[in-house]
PDB file of C-alpha atoms in Angstrom:
ATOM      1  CA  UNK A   1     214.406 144.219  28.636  1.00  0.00           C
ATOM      2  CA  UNK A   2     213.148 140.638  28.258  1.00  0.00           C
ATOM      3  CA  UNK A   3     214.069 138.952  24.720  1.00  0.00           C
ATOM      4  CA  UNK A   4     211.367 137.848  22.429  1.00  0.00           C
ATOM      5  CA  UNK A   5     211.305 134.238  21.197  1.00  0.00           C
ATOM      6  CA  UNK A   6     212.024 136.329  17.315  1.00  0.00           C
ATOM      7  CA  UNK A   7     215.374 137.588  19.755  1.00  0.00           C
ATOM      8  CA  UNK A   8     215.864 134.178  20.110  1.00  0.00           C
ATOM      9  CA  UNK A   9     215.418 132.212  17.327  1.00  0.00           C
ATOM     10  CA  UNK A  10     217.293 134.891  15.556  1.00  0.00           C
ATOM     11  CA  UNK A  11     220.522 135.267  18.238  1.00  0.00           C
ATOM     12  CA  UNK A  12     220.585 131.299  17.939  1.00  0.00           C
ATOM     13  CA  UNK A  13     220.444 130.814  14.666  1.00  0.00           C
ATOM     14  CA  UNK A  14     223.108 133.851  13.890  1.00  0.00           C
ATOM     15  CA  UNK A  15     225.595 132.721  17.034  1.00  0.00           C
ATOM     16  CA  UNK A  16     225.750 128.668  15.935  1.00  0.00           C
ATOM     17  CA  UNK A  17     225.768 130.195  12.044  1.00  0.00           C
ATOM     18  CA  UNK A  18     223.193 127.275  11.071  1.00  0.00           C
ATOM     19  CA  UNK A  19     220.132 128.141   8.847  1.00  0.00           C
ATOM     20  CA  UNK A  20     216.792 129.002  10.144  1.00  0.00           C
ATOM     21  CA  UNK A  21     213.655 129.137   8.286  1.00  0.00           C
ATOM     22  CA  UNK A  22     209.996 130.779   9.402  1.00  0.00           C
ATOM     23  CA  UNK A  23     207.200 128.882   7.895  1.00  0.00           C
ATOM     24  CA  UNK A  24     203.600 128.435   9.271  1.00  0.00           C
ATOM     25  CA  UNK A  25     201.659 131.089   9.856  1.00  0.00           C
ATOM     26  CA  UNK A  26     204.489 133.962  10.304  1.00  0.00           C
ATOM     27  CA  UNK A  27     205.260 132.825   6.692  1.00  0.00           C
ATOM     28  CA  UNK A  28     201.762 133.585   5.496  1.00  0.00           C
ATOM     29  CA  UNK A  29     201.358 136.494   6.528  1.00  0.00           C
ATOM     30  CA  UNK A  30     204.554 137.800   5.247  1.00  0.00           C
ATOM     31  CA  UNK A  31     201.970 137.088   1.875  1.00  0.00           C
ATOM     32  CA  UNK A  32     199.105 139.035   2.815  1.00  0.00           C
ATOM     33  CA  UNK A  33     197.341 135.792   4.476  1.00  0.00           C
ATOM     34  CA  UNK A  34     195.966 137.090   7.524  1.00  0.00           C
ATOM     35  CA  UNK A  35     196.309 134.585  10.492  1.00  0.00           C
ATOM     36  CA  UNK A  36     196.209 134.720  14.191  1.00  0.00           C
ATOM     37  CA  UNK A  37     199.447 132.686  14.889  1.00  0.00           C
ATOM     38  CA  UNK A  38     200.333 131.573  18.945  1.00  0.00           C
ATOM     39  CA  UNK A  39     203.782 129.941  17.649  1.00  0.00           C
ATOM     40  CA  UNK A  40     206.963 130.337  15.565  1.00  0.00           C
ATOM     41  CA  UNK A  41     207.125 127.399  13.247  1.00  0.00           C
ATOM     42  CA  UNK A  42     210.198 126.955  11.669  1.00  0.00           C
ATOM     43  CA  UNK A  43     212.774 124.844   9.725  1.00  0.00           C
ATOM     44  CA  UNK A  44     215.680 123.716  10.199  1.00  0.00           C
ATOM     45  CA  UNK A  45     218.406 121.226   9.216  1.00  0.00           C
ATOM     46  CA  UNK A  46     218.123 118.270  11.260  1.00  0.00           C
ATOM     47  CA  UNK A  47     221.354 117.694  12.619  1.00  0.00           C
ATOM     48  CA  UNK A  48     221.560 121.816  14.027  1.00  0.00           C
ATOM     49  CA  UNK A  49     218.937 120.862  16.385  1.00  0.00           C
ATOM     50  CA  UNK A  50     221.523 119.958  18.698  1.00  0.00           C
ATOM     51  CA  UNK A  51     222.393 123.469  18.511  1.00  0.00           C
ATOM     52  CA  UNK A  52     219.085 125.332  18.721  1.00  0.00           C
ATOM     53  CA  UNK A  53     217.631 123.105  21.477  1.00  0.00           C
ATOM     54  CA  UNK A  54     220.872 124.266  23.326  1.00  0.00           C
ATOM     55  CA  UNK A  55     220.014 127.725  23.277  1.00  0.00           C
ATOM     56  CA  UNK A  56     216.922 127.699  23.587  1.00  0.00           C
ATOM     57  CA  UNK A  57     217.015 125.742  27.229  1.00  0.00           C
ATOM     58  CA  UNK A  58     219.672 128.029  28.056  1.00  0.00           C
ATOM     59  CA  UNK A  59     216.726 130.563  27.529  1.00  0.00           C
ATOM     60  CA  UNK A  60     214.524 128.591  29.810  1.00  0.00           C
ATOM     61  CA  UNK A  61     212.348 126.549  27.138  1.00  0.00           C
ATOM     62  CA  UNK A  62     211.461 122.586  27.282  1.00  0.00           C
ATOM     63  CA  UNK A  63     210.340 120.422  24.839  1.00  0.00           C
ATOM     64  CA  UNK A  64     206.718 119.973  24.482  1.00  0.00           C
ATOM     65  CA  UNK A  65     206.958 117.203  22.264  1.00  0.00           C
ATOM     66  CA  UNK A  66     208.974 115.297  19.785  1.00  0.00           C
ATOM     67  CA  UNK A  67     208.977 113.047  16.987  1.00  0.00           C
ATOM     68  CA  UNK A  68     211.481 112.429  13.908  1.00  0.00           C
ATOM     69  CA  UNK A  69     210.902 115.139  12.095  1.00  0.00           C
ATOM     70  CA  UNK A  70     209.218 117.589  14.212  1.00  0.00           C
ATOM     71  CA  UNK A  71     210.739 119.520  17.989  1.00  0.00           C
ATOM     72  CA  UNK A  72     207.776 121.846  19.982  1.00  0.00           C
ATOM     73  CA  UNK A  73     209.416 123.809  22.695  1.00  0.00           C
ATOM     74  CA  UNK A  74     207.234 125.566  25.313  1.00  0.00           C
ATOM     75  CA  UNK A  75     207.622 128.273  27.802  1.00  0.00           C
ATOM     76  CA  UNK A  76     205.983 129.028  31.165  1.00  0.00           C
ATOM     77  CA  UNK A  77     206.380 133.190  30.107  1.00  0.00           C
ATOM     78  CA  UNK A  78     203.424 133.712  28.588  1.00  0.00           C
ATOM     79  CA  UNK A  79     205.302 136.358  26.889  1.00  0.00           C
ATOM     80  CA  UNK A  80     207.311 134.259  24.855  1.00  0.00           C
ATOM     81  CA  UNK A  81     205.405 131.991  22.369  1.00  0.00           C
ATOM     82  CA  UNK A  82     205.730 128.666  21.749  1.00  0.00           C
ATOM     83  CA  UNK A  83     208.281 127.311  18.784  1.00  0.00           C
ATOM     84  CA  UNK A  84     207.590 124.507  16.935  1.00  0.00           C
ATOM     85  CA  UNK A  85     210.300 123.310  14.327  1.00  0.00           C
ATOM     86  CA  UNK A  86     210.566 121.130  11.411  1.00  0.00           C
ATOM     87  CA  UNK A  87     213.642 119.042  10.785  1.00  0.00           C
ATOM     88  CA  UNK A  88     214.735 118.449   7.057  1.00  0.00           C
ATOM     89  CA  UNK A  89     217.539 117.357   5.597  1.00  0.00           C
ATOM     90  CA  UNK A  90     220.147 119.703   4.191  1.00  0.00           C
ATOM     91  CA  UNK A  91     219.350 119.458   0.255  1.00  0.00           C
ATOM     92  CA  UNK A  92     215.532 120.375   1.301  1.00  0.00           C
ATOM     93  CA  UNK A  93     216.627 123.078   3.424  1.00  0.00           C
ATOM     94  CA  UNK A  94     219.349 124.413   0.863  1.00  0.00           C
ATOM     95  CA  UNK A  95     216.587 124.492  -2.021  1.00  0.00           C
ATOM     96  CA  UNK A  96     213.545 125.831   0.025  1.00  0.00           C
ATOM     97  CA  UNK A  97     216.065 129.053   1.618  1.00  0.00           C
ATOM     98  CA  UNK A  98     217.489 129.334  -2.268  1.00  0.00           C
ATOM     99  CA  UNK A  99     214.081 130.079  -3.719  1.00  0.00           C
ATOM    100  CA  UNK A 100     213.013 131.654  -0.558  1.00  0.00           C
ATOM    101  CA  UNK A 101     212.608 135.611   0.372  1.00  0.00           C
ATOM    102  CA  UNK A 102     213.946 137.658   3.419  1.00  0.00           C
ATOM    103  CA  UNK A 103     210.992 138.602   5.897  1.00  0.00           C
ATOM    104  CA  UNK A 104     211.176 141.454   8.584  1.00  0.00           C
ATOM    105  CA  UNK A 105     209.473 139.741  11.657  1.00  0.00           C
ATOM    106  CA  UNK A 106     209.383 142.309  15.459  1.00  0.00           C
ATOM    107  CA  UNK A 107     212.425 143.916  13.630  1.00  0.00           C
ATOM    108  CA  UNK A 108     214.472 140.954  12.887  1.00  0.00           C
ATOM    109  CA  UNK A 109     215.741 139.618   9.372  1.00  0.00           C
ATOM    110  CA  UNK A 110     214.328 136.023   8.481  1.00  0.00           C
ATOM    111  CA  UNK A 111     214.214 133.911   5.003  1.00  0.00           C
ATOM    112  CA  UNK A 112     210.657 132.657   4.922  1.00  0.00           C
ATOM    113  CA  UNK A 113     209.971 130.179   2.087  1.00  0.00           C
ATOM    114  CA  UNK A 114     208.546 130.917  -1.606  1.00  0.00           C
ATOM    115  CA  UNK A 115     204.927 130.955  -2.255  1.00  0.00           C
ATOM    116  CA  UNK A 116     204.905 127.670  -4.560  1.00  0.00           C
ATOM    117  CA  UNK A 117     207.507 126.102  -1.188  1.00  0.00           C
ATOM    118  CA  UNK A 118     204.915 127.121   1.430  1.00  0.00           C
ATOM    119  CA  UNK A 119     201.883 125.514  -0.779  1.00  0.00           C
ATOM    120  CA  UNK A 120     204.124 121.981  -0.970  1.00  0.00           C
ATOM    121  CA  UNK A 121     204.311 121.767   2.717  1.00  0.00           C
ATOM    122  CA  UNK A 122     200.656 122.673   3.362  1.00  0.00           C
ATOM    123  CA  UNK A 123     199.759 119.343   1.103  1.00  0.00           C
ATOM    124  CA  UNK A 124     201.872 117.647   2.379  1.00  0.00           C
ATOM    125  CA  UNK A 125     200.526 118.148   5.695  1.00  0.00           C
ATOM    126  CA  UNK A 126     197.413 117.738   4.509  1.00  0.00           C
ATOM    127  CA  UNK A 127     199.139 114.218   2.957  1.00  0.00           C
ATOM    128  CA  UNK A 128     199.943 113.617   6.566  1.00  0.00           C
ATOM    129  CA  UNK A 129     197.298 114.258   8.561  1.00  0.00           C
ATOM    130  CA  UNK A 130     194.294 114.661   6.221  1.00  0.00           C
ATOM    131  CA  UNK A 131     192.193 116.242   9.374  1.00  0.00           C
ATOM    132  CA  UNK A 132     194.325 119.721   8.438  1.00  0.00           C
ATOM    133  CA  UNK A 133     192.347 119.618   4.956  1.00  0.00           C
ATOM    134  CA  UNK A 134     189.810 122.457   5.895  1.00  0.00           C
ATOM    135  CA  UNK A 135     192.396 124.800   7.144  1.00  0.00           C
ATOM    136  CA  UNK A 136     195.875 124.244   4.784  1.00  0.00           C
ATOM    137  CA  UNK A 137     193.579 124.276   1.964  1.00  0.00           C
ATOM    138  CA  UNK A 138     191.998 127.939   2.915  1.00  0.00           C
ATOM    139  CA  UNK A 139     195.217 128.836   3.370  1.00  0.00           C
ATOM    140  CA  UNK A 140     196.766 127.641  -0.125  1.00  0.00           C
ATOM    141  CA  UNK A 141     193.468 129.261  -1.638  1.00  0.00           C
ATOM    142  CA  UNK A 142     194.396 132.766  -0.007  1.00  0.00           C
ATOM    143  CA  UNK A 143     198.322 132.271  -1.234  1.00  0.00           C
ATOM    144  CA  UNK A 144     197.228 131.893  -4.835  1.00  0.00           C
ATOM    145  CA  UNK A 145     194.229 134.711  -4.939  1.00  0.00           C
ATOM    146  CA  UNK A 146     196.310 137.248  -2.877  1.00  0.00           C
ATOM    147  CA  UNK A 147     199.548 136.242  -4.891  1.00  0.00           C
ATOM    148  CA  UNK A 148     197.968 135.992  -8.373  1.00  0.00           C
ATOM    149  CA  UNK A 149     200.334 135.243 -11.105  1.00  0.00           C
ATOM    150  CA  UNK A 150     203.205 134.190  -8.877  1.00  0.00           C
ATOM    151  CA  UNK A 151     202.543 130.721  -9.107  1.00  0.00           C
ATOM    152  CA  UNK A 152     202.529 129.303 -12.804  1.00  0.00           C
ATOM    153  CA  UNK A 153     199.897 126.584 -13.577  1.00  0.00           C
ATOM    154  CA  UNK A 154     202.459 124.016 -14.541  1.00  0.00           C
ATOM    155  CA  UNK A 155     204.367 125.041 -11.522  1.00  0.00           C
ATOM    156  CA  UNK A 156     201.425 124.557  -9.083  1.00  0.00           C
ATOM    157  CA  UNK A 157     200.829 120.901 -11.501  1.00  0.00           C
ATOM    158  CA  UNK A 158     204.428 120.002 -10.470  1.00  0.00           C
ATOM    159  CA  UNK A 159     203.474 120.298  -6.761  1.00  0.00           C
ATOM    160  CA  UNK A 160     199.954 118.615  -6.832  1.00  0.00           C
ATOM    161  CA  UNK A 161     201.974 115.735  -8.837  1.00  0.00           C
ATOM    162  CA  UNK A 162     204.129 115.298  -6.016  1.00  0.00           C
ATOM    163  CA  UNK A 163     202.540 116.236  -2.890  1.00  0.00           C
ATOM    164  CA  UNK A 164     198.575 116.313  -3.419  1.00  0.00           C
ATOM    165  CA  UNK A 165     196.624 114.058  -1.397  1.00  0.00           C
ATOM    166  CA  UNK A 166     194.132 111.482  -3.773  1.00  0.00           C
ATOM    167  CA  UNK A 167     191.397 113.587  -5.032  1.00  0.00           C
ATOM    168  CA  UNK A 168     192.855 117.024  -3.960  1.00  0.00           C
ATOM    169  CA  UNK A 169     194.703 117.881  -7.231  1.00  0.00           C
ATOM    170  CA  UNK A 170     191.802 119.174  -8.748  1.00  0.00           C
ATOM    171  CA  UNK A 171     190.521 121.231  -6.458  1.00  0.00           C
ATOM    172  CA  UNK A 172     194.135 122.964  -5.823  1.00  0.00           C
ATOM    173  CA  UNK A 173     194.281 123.204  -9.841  1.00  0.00           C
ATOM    174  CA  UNK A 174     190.696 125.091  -9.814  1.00  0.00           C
ATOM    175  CA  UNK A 175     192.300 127.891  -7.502  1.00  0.00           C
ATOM    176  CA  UNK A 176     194.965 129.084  -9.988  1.00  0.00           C
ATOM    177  CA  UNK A 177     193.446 131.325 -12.685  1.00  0.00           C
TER     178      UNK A 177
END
């Protein structure tokens, strides 16, 4: 039988023995956020790439596109979806799996990030490319109401402090109850 790209990602990660993160949408929903998802976003240390870009054009993938911090990898299968992976150092990476959570994804053990991790990198998308507003802010909205209590009000100050776009901190702060 043909391996999925969660046989993949998994097989890699497990045969180099380097960390791999799911964030994104698979991430989400491992919350309750319901999301249709066509890709695997994940995280990983920047210098593994090496490693996982390796395996996965041993597994027939290419890259779609590349900058610093960011690898997409495409297949012509339309049975195997797209991957799209964030590089991070290795103190980010260390303290986002530490507070993160183990995830069952198509059978397959993954650490996903915490709730308060996954609501950082959605403003600091946001931060990055303020045209995500609309959609990372629905999605940090759904985090905190389907998650209620999780994330503390200082905690979720914390994160605005650091990562909120200007003029965003209040409307993030008006979400937490």
């Amino acid at each position: 039988p043909m391996k999925s790209t969660f046989d993949l990602l998994h097989e890699a990660a497990s045969a180099e023995n380097f960390p791999l993160l799911i964030i994104g949408g698979l991430a989400l929903q491992s919350y309750g956020v319901a999301r249709q998802t066509l890709d695997i976003d994940c995280m990983i240390i920047e210098s593994d790439l090496k490693k996982l870009d390796t395996e996965l054009k041993k597994a027939g993938y290419g890259i779609a596109g590349k900058t610093e911090s960011f690898c997409r990898y495409h297949h012509d299968s339309i049975y195997l979806m797209d991957v799209d992976v964030l590089l991070v150092n290795r103190d980010t990476a260390a303290k986002i799996a530490a507070d993160g959570q183990k995830s069952r994804l198509q059978d397959k053990e993954f650490v996903i990030p915490s709730i308060l991790h996954l609501i950082a990198m959605k403003l600091f998308a946001i931060k990055n490319s303020p045209d995500r507003e609309q959609k990372d802010i629905a999605d940090v909205s759904e985090l905190l109401r389907l998650n209620k209590g999780v994330v503390s009000k200082s905690d979720l100050k914390d994160i605005c402090d650091k990562y909120c776009p200007a003029g965003l901190a209040g409307k993030v702060m008006g979400m937490i109850r």
